[in-house]
GROMACS .gro file of C-alpha atoms in nm:
model
  497
    1UNK     CA    1   3.316  -0.613  -0.177
    2UNK     CA    2   3.583  -0.810   0.007
    3UNK     CA    3   3.793  -0.899  -0.278
    4UNK     CA    4   3.823  -0.688  -0.629
    5UNK     CA    5   3.610  -0.865  -0.876
    6UNK     CA    6   3.718  -0.861  -1.283
    7UNK     CA    7   3.444  -0.721  -1.479
    8UNK     CA    8   3.220  -0.992  -1.667
    9UNK     CA    9   3.418  -1.154  -1.979
   10UNK     CA   10   3.459  -1.475  -2.175
   11UNK     CA   11   3.704  -1.582  -1.905
   12UNK     CA   12   3.439  -1.602  -1.635
   13UNK     CA   13   3.255  -1.874  -1.890
   14UNK     CA   14   3.388  -2.255  -1.761
   15UNK     CA   15   3.416  -2.515  -2.023
   16UNK     CA   16   3.019  -2.567  -2.082
   17UNK     CA   17   2.924  -2.191  -2.173
   18UNK     CA   18   3.303  -2.128  -2.351
   19UNK     CA   19   3.202  -2.331  -2.579
   20UNK     CA   20   2.838  -2.203  -2.621
   21UNK     CA   21   3.011  -1.900  -2.653
   22UNK     CA   22   3.228  -2.022  -2.929
   23UNK     CA   23   2.915  -2.125  -3.143
   24UNK     CA   24   2.733  -1.811  -3.103
   25UNK     CA   25   2.997  -1.637  -3.190
   26UNK     CA   26   3.095  -1.877  -3.545
   27UNK     CA   27   2.721  -1.889  -3.605
   28UNK     CA   28   2.491  -1.698  -3.900
   29UNK     CA   29   2.315  -1.422  -3.768
   30UNK     CA   30   1.943  -1.526  -3.830
   31UNK     CA   31   1.824  -1.282  -3.542
   32UNK     CA   32   1.792  -0.895  -3.548
   33UNK     CA   33   1.758  -0.752  -3.289
   34UNK     CA   34   1.607  -0.391  -3.277
   35UNK     CA   35   1.626  -0.321  -2.889
   36UNK     CA   36   1.794  -0.303  -2.590
   37UNK     CA   37   1.618  -0.271  -2.313
   38UNK     CA   38   1.589  -0.497  -1.993
   39UNK     CA   39   1.326  -0.686  -2.087
   40UNK     CA   40   1.445  -0.823  -2.458
   41UNK     CA   41   1.725  -0.948  -2.266
   42UNK     CA   42   1.565  -1.101  -1.990
   43UNK     CA   43   1.264  -1.250  -2.177
   44UNK     CA   44   1.348  -1.372  -2.584
   45UNK     CA   45   1.709  -1.325  -2.560
   46UNK     CA   46   1.762  -1.581  -2.291
   47UNK     CA   47   1.483  -1.804  -2.408
   48UNK     CA   48   1.750  -1.841  -2.703
   49UNK     CA   49   2.048  -1.885  -2.516
   50UNK     CA   50   1.858  -2.185  -2.360
   51UNK     CA   51   1.709  -2.357  -2.722
   52UNK     CA   52   2.113  -2.307  -2.732
   53UNK     CA   53   2.173  -2.540  -2.411
   54UNK     CA   54   1.957  -2.787  -2.552
   55UNK     CA   55   2.087  -2.793  -2.836
   56UNK     CA   56   1.781  -2.716  -3.048
   57UNK     CA   57   1.857  -2.403  -3.168
   58UNK     CA   58   2.210  -2.298  -3.444
   59UNK     CA   59   2.212  -1.919  -3.496
   60UNK     CA   60   2.321  -1.543  -3.349
   61UNK     CA   61   2.206  -1.260  -3.286
   62UNK     CA   62   2.274  -0.917  -3.381
   63UNK     CA   63   2.175  -0.597  -3.134
   64UNK     CA   64   2.093  -0.221  -3.222
   65UNK     CA   65   1.931   0.009  -2.975
   66UNK     CA   66   1.638   0.209  -3.135
   67UNK     CA   67   1.738   0.540  -2.946
   68UNK     CA   68   2.081   0.730  -3.020
   69UNK     CA   69   2.201   0.655  -2.658
   70UNK     CA   70   2.477   0.354  -2.668
   71UNK     CA   71   2.564   0.327  -2.315
   72UNK     CA   72   2.389  -0.071  -2.309
   73UNK     CA   73   2.599  -0.092  -2.603
   74UNK     CA   74   2.935   0.009  -2.502
   75UNK     CA   75   2.909  -0.192  -2.170
   76UNK     CA   76   2.794  -0.503  -2.427
   77UNK     CA   77   3.071  -0.449  -2.624
   78UNK     CA   78   3.341  -0.399  -2.314
   79UNK     CA   79   3.214  -0.732  -2.198
   80UNK     CA   80   3.236  -1.004  -2.505
   81UNK     CA   81   2.899  -0.954  -2.544
   82UNK     CA   82   2.797  -1.124  -2.244
   83UNK     CA   83   2.546  -1.044  -1.945
   84UNK     CA   84   2.398  -1.235  -1.651
   85UNK     CA   85   2.031  -1.279  -1.634
   86UNK     CA   86   1.895  -1.369  -1.282
   87UNK     CA   87   1.567  -1.521  -1.166
   88UNK     CA   88   1.442  -1.422  -0.869
   89UNK     CA   89   1.108  -1.499  -0.704
   90UNK     CA   90   0.859  -1.876  -0.669
   91UNK     CA   91   0.751  -2.094  -0.913
   92UNK     CA   92   0.408  -2.272  -0.654
   93UNK     CA   93   0.575  -2.226  -0.325
   94UNK     CA   94   0.935  -2.333  -0.407
   95UNK     CA   95   1.131  -2.049  -0.375
   96UNK     CA   96   1.355  -2.035  -0.733
   97UNK     CA   97   1.721  -1.856  -0.728
   98UNK     CA   98   1.900  -1.872  -1.077
   99UNK     CA   99   2.130  -1.772  -1.279
  100UNK     CA  100   2.263  -1.768  -1.635
  101UNK     CA  101   2.552  -1.549  -1.810
  102UNK     CA  102   2.393  -1.525  -2.129
  103UNK     CA  103   2.544  -1.578  -2.500
  104UNK     CA  104   2.363  -1.491  -2.790
  105UNK     CA  105   2.477  -1.230  -3.009
  106UNK     CA  106   2.759  -1.236  -3.245
  107UNK     CA  107   2.681  -0.843  -3.315
  108UNK     CA  108   2.583  -0.500  -3.055
  109UNK     CA  109   2.607  -0.204  -3.245
  110UNK     CA  110   2.426   0.122  -3.314
  111UNK     CA  111   2.272   0.148  -3.612
  112UNK     CA  112   2.193   0.509  -3.569
  113UNK     CA  113   2.601   0.561  -3.556
  114UNK     CA  114   2.640   0.234  -3.846
  115UNK     CA  115   2.434   0.234  -4.037
  116UNK     CA  116   2.608   0.032  -4.329
  117UNK     CA  117   2.653  -0.234  -4.003
  118UNK     CA  118   2.250  -0.228  -4.043
  119UNK     CA  119   2.251  -0.266  -4.390
  120UNK     CA  120   2.492  -0.509  -4.364
  121UNK     CA  121   2.262  -0.765  -4.222
  122UNK     CA  122   1.992  -0.679  -4.463
  123UNK     CA  123   2.201  -0.881  -4.669
  124UNK     CA  124   2.280  -1.185  -4.479
  125UNK     CA  125   2.056  -1.446  -4.628
  126UNK     CA  126   2.109  -1.656  -4.295
  127UNK     CA  127   1.802  -1.389  -4.135
  128UNK     CA  128   1.499  -1.559  -4.052
  129UNK     CA  129   1.388  -1.302  -3.795
  130UNK     CA  130   1.352  -0.918  -3.726
  131UNK     CA  131   1.221  -0.867  -3.299
  132UNK     CA  132   1.186  -0.535  -3.175
  133UNK     CA  133   1.091  -0.326  -2.855
  134UNK     CA  134   1.089   0.071  -2.909
  135UNK     CA  135   0.829   0.122  -2.626
  136UNK     CA  136   0.496   0.204  -2.730
  137UNK     CA  137   0.641   0.597  -2.821
  138UNK     CA  138   0.855   0.351  -3.121
  139UNK     CA  139   0.623   0.210  -3.249
  140UNK     CA  140   0.448   0.490  -3.479
  141UNK     CA  141   0.471   0.646  -3.802
  142UNK     CA  142   0.611   0.946  -3.871
  143UNK     CA  143   0.722   1.122  -4.190
  144UNK     CA  144   1.046   1.116  -4.332
  145UNK     CA  145   1.213   1.112  -4.679
  146UNK     CA  146   1.404   0.769  -4.752
  147UNK     CA  147   1.764   0.988  -4.761
  148UNK     CA  148   1.724   1.105  -4.404
  149UNK     CA  149   1.599   0.758  -4.268
  150UNK     CA  150   1.877   0.671  -4.107
  151UNK     CA  151   1.873   0.990  -3.898
  152UNK     CA  152   1.569   1.065  -3.876
  153UNK     CA  153   1.310   0.818  -3.886
  154UNK     CA  154   1.152   0.564  -3.581
  155UNK     CA  155   1.223   0.221  -3.576
  156UNK     CA  156   0.921   0.142  -3.844
  157UNK     CA  157   1.092   0.413  -4.137
  158UNK     CA  158   1.452   0.181  -4.044
  159UNK     CA  159   1.265  -0.137  -4.077
  160UNK     CA  160   1.110  -0.058  -4.403
  161UNK     CA  161   1.472   0.071  -4.513
  162UNK     CA  162   1.633  -0.255  -4.457
  163UNK     CA  163   1.318  -0.441  -4.611
  164UNK     CA  164   1.422  -0.270  -4.929
  165UNK     CA  165   1.765  -0.270  -4.909
  166UNK     CA  166   1.730  -0.685  -4.853
  167UNK     CA  167   1.513  -0.677  -5.156
  168UNK     CA  168   1.711  -0.468  -5.394
  169UNK     CA  169   1.980  -0.694  -5.303
  170UNK     CA  170   1.890  -1.068  -5.258
  171UNK     CA  171   1.636  -1.007  -5.510
  172UNK     CA  172   1.272  -1.232  -5.422
  173UNK     CA  173   1.386  -1.442  -5.191
  174UNK     CA  174   1.149  -1.633  -5.057
  175UNK     CA  175   1.303  -1.698  -4.682
  176UNK     CA  176   0.979  -1.647  -4.465
  177UNK     CA  177   1.118  -1.327  -4.278
  178UNK     CA  178   0.909  -1.363  -3.903
  179UNK     CA  179   0.865  -1.034  -3.759
  180UNK     CA  180   0.748  -0.977  -3.413
  181UNK     CA  181   0.740  -0.635  -3.252
  182UNK     CA  182   0.684  -0.678  -2.845
  183UNK     CA  183   0.595  -0.355  -2.786
  184UNK     CA  184   0.276  -0.381  -2.543
  185UNK     CA  185   0.003  -0.225  -2.880
  186UNK     CA  186  -0.271  -0.416  -2.921
  187UNK     CA  187  -0.232  -0.640  -3.350
  188UNK     CA  188   0.149  -0.505  -3.283
  189UNK     CA  189   0.236  -0.640  -3.602
  190UNK     CA  190  -0.071  -0.563  -3.781
  191UNK     CA  191   0.013  -0.224  -3.678
  192UNK     CA  192   0.355  -0.248  -3.768
  193UNK     CA  193   0.316  -0.392  -4.123
  194UNK     CA  194   0.065  -0.083  -4.130
  195UNK     CA  195   0.379   0.116  -4.082
  196UNK     CA  196   0.573   0.003  -4.322
  197UNK     CA  197   0.376  -0.020  -4.669
  198UNK     CA  198   0.259   0.343  -4.585
  199UNK     CA  199   0.662   0.407  -4.568
  200UNK     CA  200   0.731   0.198  -4.906
  201UNK     CA  201   0.511   0.484  -5.066
  202UNK     CA  202   0.668   0.756  -4.929
  203UNK     CA  203   0.942   0.572  -5.028
  204UNK     CA  204   0.882   0.515  -5.322
  205UNK     CA  205   0.916   0.119  -5.368
  206UNK     CA  206   0.849  -0.074  -5.655
  207UNK     CA  207   0.508  -0.325  -5.647
  208UNK     CA  208   0.773  -0.575  -5.657
  209UNK     CA  209   0.872  -0.509  -5.356
  210UNK     CA  210   0.553  -0.469  -5.170
  211UNK     CA  211   0.466  -0.801  -5.314
  212UNK     CA  212   0.732  -0.943  -5.165
  213UNK     CA  213   0.686  -0.781  -4.830
  214UNK     CA  214   0.310  -0.921  -4.794
  215UNK     CA  215   0.448  -1.291  -4.935
  216UNK     CA  216   0.755  -1.367  -4.732
  217UNK     CA  217   0.755  -1.133  -4.460
  218UNK     CA  218   0.525  -1.277  -4.174
  219UNK     CA  219   0.418  -1.020  -3.931
  220UNK     CA  220   0.308  -1.154  -3.587
  221UNK     CA  221   0.111  -1.056  -3.377
  222UNK     CA  222   0.199  -1.110  -2.981
  223UNK     CA  223   0.238  -1.060  -2.657
  224UNK     CA  224   0.477  -1.068  -2.366
  225UNK     CA  225   0.432  -1.101  -2.028
  226UNK     CA  226   0.718  -1.091  -1.784
  227UNK     CA  227   0.815  -0.888  -1.478
  228UNK     CA  228   1.195  -0.801  -1.588
  229UNK     CA  229   1.308  -0.422  -1.321
  230UNK     CA  230   1.667  -0.501  -1.454
  231UNK     CA  231   1.966  -0.427  -1.329
  232UNK     CA  232   1.950  -0.440  -0.899
  233UNK     CA  233   2.160  -0.115  -0.804
  234UNK     CA  234   2.043  -0.109  -0.436
  235UNK     CA  235   2.181  -0.434  -0.381
  236UNK     CA  236   2.469  -0.447  -0.666
  237UNK     CA  237   2.726  -0.558  -0.491
  238UNK     CA  238   2.608  -0.845  -0.327
  239UNK     CA  239   2.496  -0.959  -0.630
  240UNK     CA  240   2.853  -0.924  -0.792
  241UNK     CA  241   2.993  -1.115  -0.478
  242UNK     CA  242   2.766  -1.460  -0.540
  243UNK     CA  243   2.813  -1.389  -0.882
  244UNK     CA  244   3.171  -1.380  -0.890
  245UNK     CA  245   3.217  -1.084  -1.116
  246UNK     CA  246   3.093  -0.763  -1.169
  247UNK     CA  247   2.741  -0.691  -1.459
  248UNK     CA  248   2.712  -0.354  -1.580
  249UNK     CA  249   2.422  -0.498  -1.804
  250UNK     CA  250   2.273  -0.769  -1.549
  251UNK     CA  251   1.893  -0.818  -1.531
  252UNK     CA  252   1.697  -0.895  -1.246
  253UNK     CA  253   1.391  -1.104  -1.404
  254UNK     CA  254   1.056  -1.319  -1.227
  255UNK     CA  255   1.067  -1.658  -1.345
  256UNK     CA  256   0.729  -1.692  -1.465
  257UNK     CA  257   0.715  -1.600  -1.822
  258UNK     CA  258   0.475  -1.641  -2.162
  259UNK     CA  259   0.511  -1.520  -2.498
  260UNK     CA  260   0.144  -1.593  -2.782
  261UNK     CA  261   0.197  -1.543  -3.081
  262UNK     CA  262  -0.052  -1.454  -3.309
  263UNK     CA  263  -0.046  -1.728  -3.605
  264UNK     CA  264   0.044  -2.108  -3.702
  265UNK     CA  265   0.263  -2.337  -3.499
  266UNK     CA  266   0.407  -2.439  -3.781
  267UNK     CA  267   0.617  -2.145  -3.748
  268UNK     CA  268   0.802  -2.245  -3.463
  269UNK     CA  269   0.984  -2.472  -3.643
  270UNK     CA  270   1.220  -2.162  -3.837
  271UNK     CA  271   1.231  -2.021  -3.458
  272UNK     CA  272   1.186  -2.336  -3.192
  273UNK     CA  273   1.158  -2.262  -2.889
  274UNK     CA  274   0.785  -2.416  -2.825
  275UNK     CA  275   0.966  -2.710  -2.915
  276UNK     CA  276   1.257  -2.685  -2.649
  277UNK     CA  277   1.009  -2.610  -2.341
  278UNK     CA  278   0.905  -2.256  -2.299
  279UNK     CA  279   0.601  -2.071  -2.249
  280UNK     CA  280   0.578  -1.974  -2.609
  281UNK     CA  281   0.204  -1.971  -2.757
  282UNK     CA  282   0.069  -2.022  -3.099
  283UNK     CA  283  -0.264  -1.899  -3.102
  284UNK     CA  284  -0.506  -1.852  -3.372
  285UNK     CA  285  -0.598  -1.534  -3.191
  286UNK     CA  286  -0.475  -1.293  -2.913
  287UNK     CA  287  -0.785  -1.152  -2.839
  288UNK     CA  288  -0.846  -1.269  -2.412
  289UNK     CA  289  -0.507  -1.310  -2.399
  290UNK     CA  290  -0.400  -0.931  -2.511
  291UNK     CA  291  -0.728  -0.793  -2.327
  292UNK     CA  292  -0.645  -1.021  -1.926
  293UNK     CA  293  -0.226  -0.949  -1.991
  294UNK     CA  294  -0.194  -0.571  -2.118
  295UNK     CA  295  -0.590  -0.402  -1.894
  296UNK     CA  296  -0.538  -0.579  -1.578
  297UNK     CA  297  -0.141  -0.663  -1.551
  298UNK     CA  298   0.017  -0.345  -1.768
  299UNK     CA  299  -0.290  -0.111  -1.637
  300UNK     CA  300  -0.194  -0.205  -1.228
  301UNK     CA  301   0.103  -0.106  -1.327
  302UNK     CA  302   0.086   0.225  -1.610
  303UNK     CA  303  -0.265   0.325  -1.264
  304UNK     CA  304  -0.019   0.309  -0.977
  305UNK     CA  305   0.292   0.413  -1.120
  306UNK     CA  306   0.239   0.796  -1.163
  307UNK     CA  307   0.053   0.846  -0.773
  308UNK     CA  308   0.297   0.642  -0.652
  309UNK     CA  309   0.592   0.802  -0.716
  310UNK     CA  310   0.387   1.145  -0.609
  311UNK     CA  311   0.387   0.978  -0.279
  312UNK     CA  312   0.706   0.898  -0.198
  313UNK     CA  313   0.686   0.536  -0.288
  314UNK     CA  314   0.983   0.405  -0.471
  315UNK     CA  315   0.892   0.063  -0.584
  316UNK     CA  316   0.631  -0.174  -0.636
  317UNK     CA  317   0.639  -0.413  -0.459
  318UNK     CA  318   0.672  -0.151  -0.163
  319UNK     CA  319   0.319   0.028  -0.341
  320UNK     CA  320   0.149  -0.389  -0.277
  321UNK     CA  321   0.235  -0.339   0.144
  322UNK     CA  322   0.083  -0.011   0.156
  323UNK     CA  323  -0.255  -0.097   0.258
  324UNK     CA  324  -0.415   0.240   0.131
  325UNK     CA  325  -0.224   0.150  -0.206
  326UNK     CA  326  -0.313  -0.216  -0.189
  327UNK     CA  327  -0.698  -0.124  -0.107
  328UNK     CA  328  -0.750   0.176  -0.444
  329UNK     CA  329  -0.567  -0.155  -0.661
  330UNK     CA  330  -0.798  -0.421  -0.552
  331UNK     CA  331  -1.109  -0.158  -0.536
  332UNK     CA  332  -0.973  -0.066  -0.891
  333UNK     CA  333  -0.980  -0.407  -0.999
  334UNK     CA  334  -1.279  -0.506  -0.866
  335UNK     CA  335  -1.525  -0.225  -0.960
  336UNK     CA  336  -1.344  -0.108  -1.298
  337UNK     CA  337  -1.094  -0.334  -1.429
  338UNK     CA  338  -1.255  -0.654  -1.454
  339UNK     CA  339  -1.647  -0.545  -1.494
  340UNK     CA  340  -1.484  -0.441  -1.845
  341UNK     CA  341  -1.373  -0.742  -1.907
  342UNK     CA  342  -1.653  -0.881  -2.009
  343UNK     CA  343  -1.599  -1.128  -2.312
  344UNK     CA  344  -1.269  -1.399  -2.203
  345UNK     CA  345  -1.161  -1.776  -2.245
  346UNK     CA  346  -0.997  -1.757  -1.925
  347UNK     CA  347  -1.040  -1.695  -1.537
  348UNK     CA  348  -0.997  -1.273  -1.506
  349UNK     CA  349  -1.018  -1.336  -1.119
  350UNK     CA  350  -0.774  -1.595  -1.048
  351UNK     CA  351  -0.553  -1.403  -1.320
  352UNK     CA  352  -0.604  -1.036  -1.136
  353UNK     CA  353  -0.500  -1.291  -0.812
  354UNK     CA  354  -0.180  -1.421  -0.941
  355UNK     CA  355  -0.047  -1.029  -1.124
  356UNK     CA  356  -0.123  -0.908  -0.743
  357UNK     CA  357   0.105  -1.199  -0.609
  358UNK     CA  358   0.350  -1.077  -0.914
  359UNK     CA  359   0.388  -0.731  -0.792
  360UNK     CA  360   0.464  -0.875  -0.400
  361UNK     CA  361   0.804  -1.063  -0.458
  362UNK     CA  362   1.018  -0.913  -0.249
  363UNK     CA  363   1.293  -1.052  -0.456
  364UNK     CA  364   1.183  -0.776  -0.699
  365UNK     CA  365   1.280  -0.469  -0.685
  366UNK     CA  366   1.031  -0.320  -0.973
  367UNK     CA  367   1.138   0.044  -0.985
  368UNK     CA  368   0.930   0.277  -1.029
  369UNK     CA  369   1.113   0.521  -1.196
  370UNK     CA  370   1.154   0.276  -1.500
  371UNK     CA  371   0.762   0.176  -1.541
  372UNK     CA  372   0.690   0.486  -1.576
  373UNK     CA  373   0.865   0.600  -1.885
  374UNK     CA  374   0.625   0.705  -2.175
  375UNK     CA  375   0.281   0.691  -1.897
  376UNK     CA  376   0.130   0.924  -2.126
  377UNK     CA  377   0.099   0.706  -2.431
  378UNK     CA  378   0.048   0.413  -2.145
  379UNK     CA  379  -0.190   0.517  -2.053
  380UNK     CA  380  -0.353   0.519  -2.377
  381UNK     CA  381  -0.329   0.192  -2.420
  382UNK     CA  382  -0.351   0.038  -2.143
  383UNK     CA  383  -0.625   0.231  -1.937
  384UNK     CA  384  -0.823   0.431  -2.229
  385UNK     CA  385  -1.030   0.153  -2.340
  386UNK     CA  386  -1.147   0.058  -1.999
  387UNK     CA  387  -1.267   0.382  -1.878
  388UNK     CA  388  -1.471   0.403  -2.202
  389UNK     CA  389  -1.584   0.090  -2.127
  390UNK     CA  390  -1.740   0.219  -1.774
  391UNK     CA  391  -1.791   0.490  -1.927
  392UNK     CA  392  -2.009   0.319  -2.188
  393UNK     CA  393  -2.160   0.122  -1.925
  394UNK     CA  394  -2.256   0.354  -1.656
  395UNK     CA  395  -2.295   0.681  -1.790
  396UNK     CA  396  -2.057   0.907  -1.563
  397UNK     CA  397  -1.623   0.812  -1.585
  398UNK     CA  398  -1.479   0.543  -1.323
  399UNK     CA  399  -1.382   0.690  -0.951
  400UNK     CA  400  -1.016   0.515  -0.882
  401UNK     CA  401  -0.912   0.551  -1.262
  402UNK     CA  402  -0.981   0.931  -1.263
  403UNK     CA  403  -0.722   0.943  -0.883
  404UNK     CA  404  -0.493   0.794  -1.117
  405UNK     CA  405  -0.516   1.008  -1.451
  406UNK     CA  406  -0.517   1.289  -1.234
  407UNK     CA  407  -0.202   1.171  -1.100
  408UNK     CA  408  -0.042   1.125  -1.384
  409UNK     CA  409  -0.078   1.500  -1.476
  410UNK     CA  410   0.015   1.608  -1.158
  411UNK     CA  411   0.362   1.381  -1.261
  412UNK     CA  412   0.351   1.596  -1.572
  413UNK     CA  413   0.343   1.940  -1.376
  414UNK     CA  414   0.737   1.873  -1.472
  415UNK     CA  415   1.019   2.146  -1.481
  416UNK     CA  416   1.343   2.148  -1.750
  417UNK     CA  417   1.695   2.129  -1.599
  418UNK     CA  418   2.075   2.045  -1.678
  419UNK     CA  419   1.930   1.656  -1.655
  420UNK     CA  420   1.570   1.681  -1.858
  421UNK     CA  421   1.255   1.671  -1.711
  422UNK     CA  422   1.205   1.657  -1.347
  423UNK     CA  423   0.890   1.717  -1.117
  424UNK     CA  424   0.843   1.748  -0.731
  425UNK     CA  425   0.642   1.481  -0.518
  426UNK     CA  426   0.452   1.589  -0.281
  427UNK     CA  427   0.679   1.622  -0.061
  428UNK     CA  428   0.880   1.853  -0.247
  429UNK     CA  429   1.139   1.541  -0.377
  430UNK     CA  430   1.260   1.576  -0.714
  431UNK     CA  431   1.166   1.310  -0.991
  432UNK     CA  432   1.318   1.277  -1.323
  433UNK     CA  433   1.014   1.177  -1.607
  434UNK     CA  434   1.126   1.009  -1.922
  435UNK     CA  435   0.890   1.045  -2.228
  436UNK     CA  436   0.917   1.147  -2.610
  437UNK     CA  437   1.037   1.485  -2.648
  438UNK     CA  438   0.745   1.591  -2.779
  439UNK     CA  439   0.534   1.465  -2.444
  440UNK     CA  440   0.787   1.624  -2.234
  441UNK     CA  441   0.763   1.971  -2.484
  442UNK     CA  442   0.370   2.017  -2.452
  443UNK     CA  443   0.333   1.935  -2.026
  444UNK     CA  444   0.625   2.103  -1.984
  445UNK     CA  445   0.417   2.384  -2.192
  446UNK     CA  446   0.108   2.403  -2.106
  447UNK     CA  447   0.261   2.350  -1.714
  448UNK     CA  448   0.420   2.729  -1.798
  449UNK     CA  449   0.087   2.858  -2.009
  450UNK     CA  450  -0.085   2.825  -1.645
  451UNK     CA  451   0.011   2.993  -1.374
  452UNK     CA  452  -0.288   2.900  -1.188
  453UNK     CA  453  -0.407   2.511  -1.254
  454UNK     CA  454  -0.750   2.555  -1.340
  455UNK     CA  455  -1.066   2.384  -1.569
  456UNK     CA  456  -0.883   2.483  -1.923
  457UNK     CA  457  -0.533   2.387  -1.752
  458UNK     CA  458  -0.725   1.986  -1.751
  459UNK     CA  459  -0.956   2.017  -2.082
  460UNK     CA  460  -0.645   2.171  -2.292
  461UNK     CA  461  -0.368   1.842  -2.213
  462UNK     CA  462  -0.688   1.588  -2.195
  463UNK     CA  463  -0.838   1.741  -2.546
  464UNK     CA  464  -0.490   1.699  -2.673
  465UNK     CA  465  -0.525   1.376  -2.922
  466UNK     CA  466  -0.149   1.377  -3.016
  467UNK     CA  467  -0.089   1.265  -2.664
  468UNK     CA  468  -0.411   1.007  -2.609
  469UNK     CA  469  -0.530   0.923  -2.983
  470UNK     CA  470  -0.841   1.125  -2.964
  471UNK     CA  471  -1.032   1.414  -2.723
  472UNK     CA  472  -1.003   1.280  -2.406
  473UNK     CA  473  -1.204   1.631  -2.289
  474UNK     CA  474  -1.547   1.496  -2.499
  475UNK     CA  475  -1.682   1.177  -2.251
  476UNK     CA  476  -1.864   1.265  -1.965
  477UNK     CA  477  -1.662   1.296  -1.591
  478UNK     CA  478  -1.338   1.314  -1.775
  479UNK     CA  479  -1.233   1.681  -1.733
  480UNK     CA  480  -1.449   1.724  -1.373
  481UNK     CA  481  -1.279   1.387  -1.260
  482UNK     CA  482  -0.957   1.502  -1.299
  483UNK     CA  483  -1.035   1.820  -1.166
  484UNK     CA  484  -1.182   1.745  -0.850
  485UNK     CA  485  -0.855   1.446  -0.808
  486UNK     CA  486  -0.620   1.731  -0.861
  487UNK     CA  487  -0.809   1.951  -0.617
  488UNK     CA  488  -0.756   1.716  -0.393
  489UNK     CA  489  -0.438   1.658  -0.375
  490UNK     CA  490  -0.347   2.048  -0.433
  491UNK     CA  491  -0.204   2.345  -0.583
  492UNK     CA  492  -0.505   2.368  -0.828
  493UNK     CA  493  -0.846   2.518  -0.828
  494UNK     CA  494  -1.103   2.351  -1.074
  495UNK     CA  495  -1.500   2.502  -1.115
  496UNK     CA  496  -1.729   2.148  -1.104
  497UNK     CA  497  -1.897   2.155  -1.442
   0.00000   0.00000   0.00000
């Protein structure tokens, strides 16, 4: 950089931005957010900021992180709870390059370390919305005692304790509480409510509390869509120079976004994002929208990511510009993914074409490493339903998705090192692997167990129900399909069934 730039703080704001900042800082907490990742910050928080700018919303967000890792939390507090969202891409043929300094947080903390703060927010009568994105691995049930939930519980358990405390302090408050789990799980609202009900029983909650949850806590199935690669580390200095300040929490995203919510459109009065002209859709059913988005867009990401990392690619746009990989993805979409989407209201071919053009966006440096996080649960949620449908229709496993699954298993041939777990790509270069600790330990141990990666090695991985939700090895063509593709990748001996 040509000159030393200051770090983002309130001194970087112009007069209009400062007015919004002061308003937010002094506004009541209406939203409790669990998840400090780039996605929610570039999607939901950015939308709330737009509504505040338009004078459509008056409230602030209390932000916490789901894991006991507070680098982003500390950074935001150092930056006066401010961060920048940059949109780059195209709307039709028009190139978009827009940036906002987002100020929506009145409190930023870590509920794993500041449990009392979390409980204090539960006591706020102003609270109207709870939103989360803890990834598919975080939206899970793990049995835990109430007295240990602050340190040992996953998000659903912590949420249950939060709601119980709210009820105990405020009583049978009739105010509606909208709860949005934004994890990419089918019927995510229903899933979270089921987990809260289980934890309520585990924690010995009263029948009055359970009735209050049913009547006043609205768990909303919802679907989110925006490509958010996050921090542009490859050319951060260029962006900082253009902005005139440094921002360690800077996040890049595409212009396109969609939030589809299964619920009464009258609830937009509580969270007026649709009323602010944003692409937030209240729908009677998410089924068709969910299928298109999860199986095509997210399924495509999950299909190509482990394989592409093994081949040495770093970003999604590089993969799509490679003729071999582009042909592989197009063929998979045409012959395996799209045929599995039998009941639809939209144009699945048009949606697939749109997704591919979004992947090619040269301004969105979407890192494969960030997409690779929790790839096992992502395969189970995003690609396995397509595989099951294909097997039912064709009595064999889909050829290309078996290549992708073999790539995923090869990707998880990992070793432990000082910084965690890592594998080696086809050129011998190291890459990091991020996943649930139980998944990483299983993969590490099963790879140690089988010096020769044979058919039994594949069968043991595919039959582990804790990884996939069911035994994949019993389905026709699964073990053989993965074996043959691993064999083609080298360093494996497989015997045909």
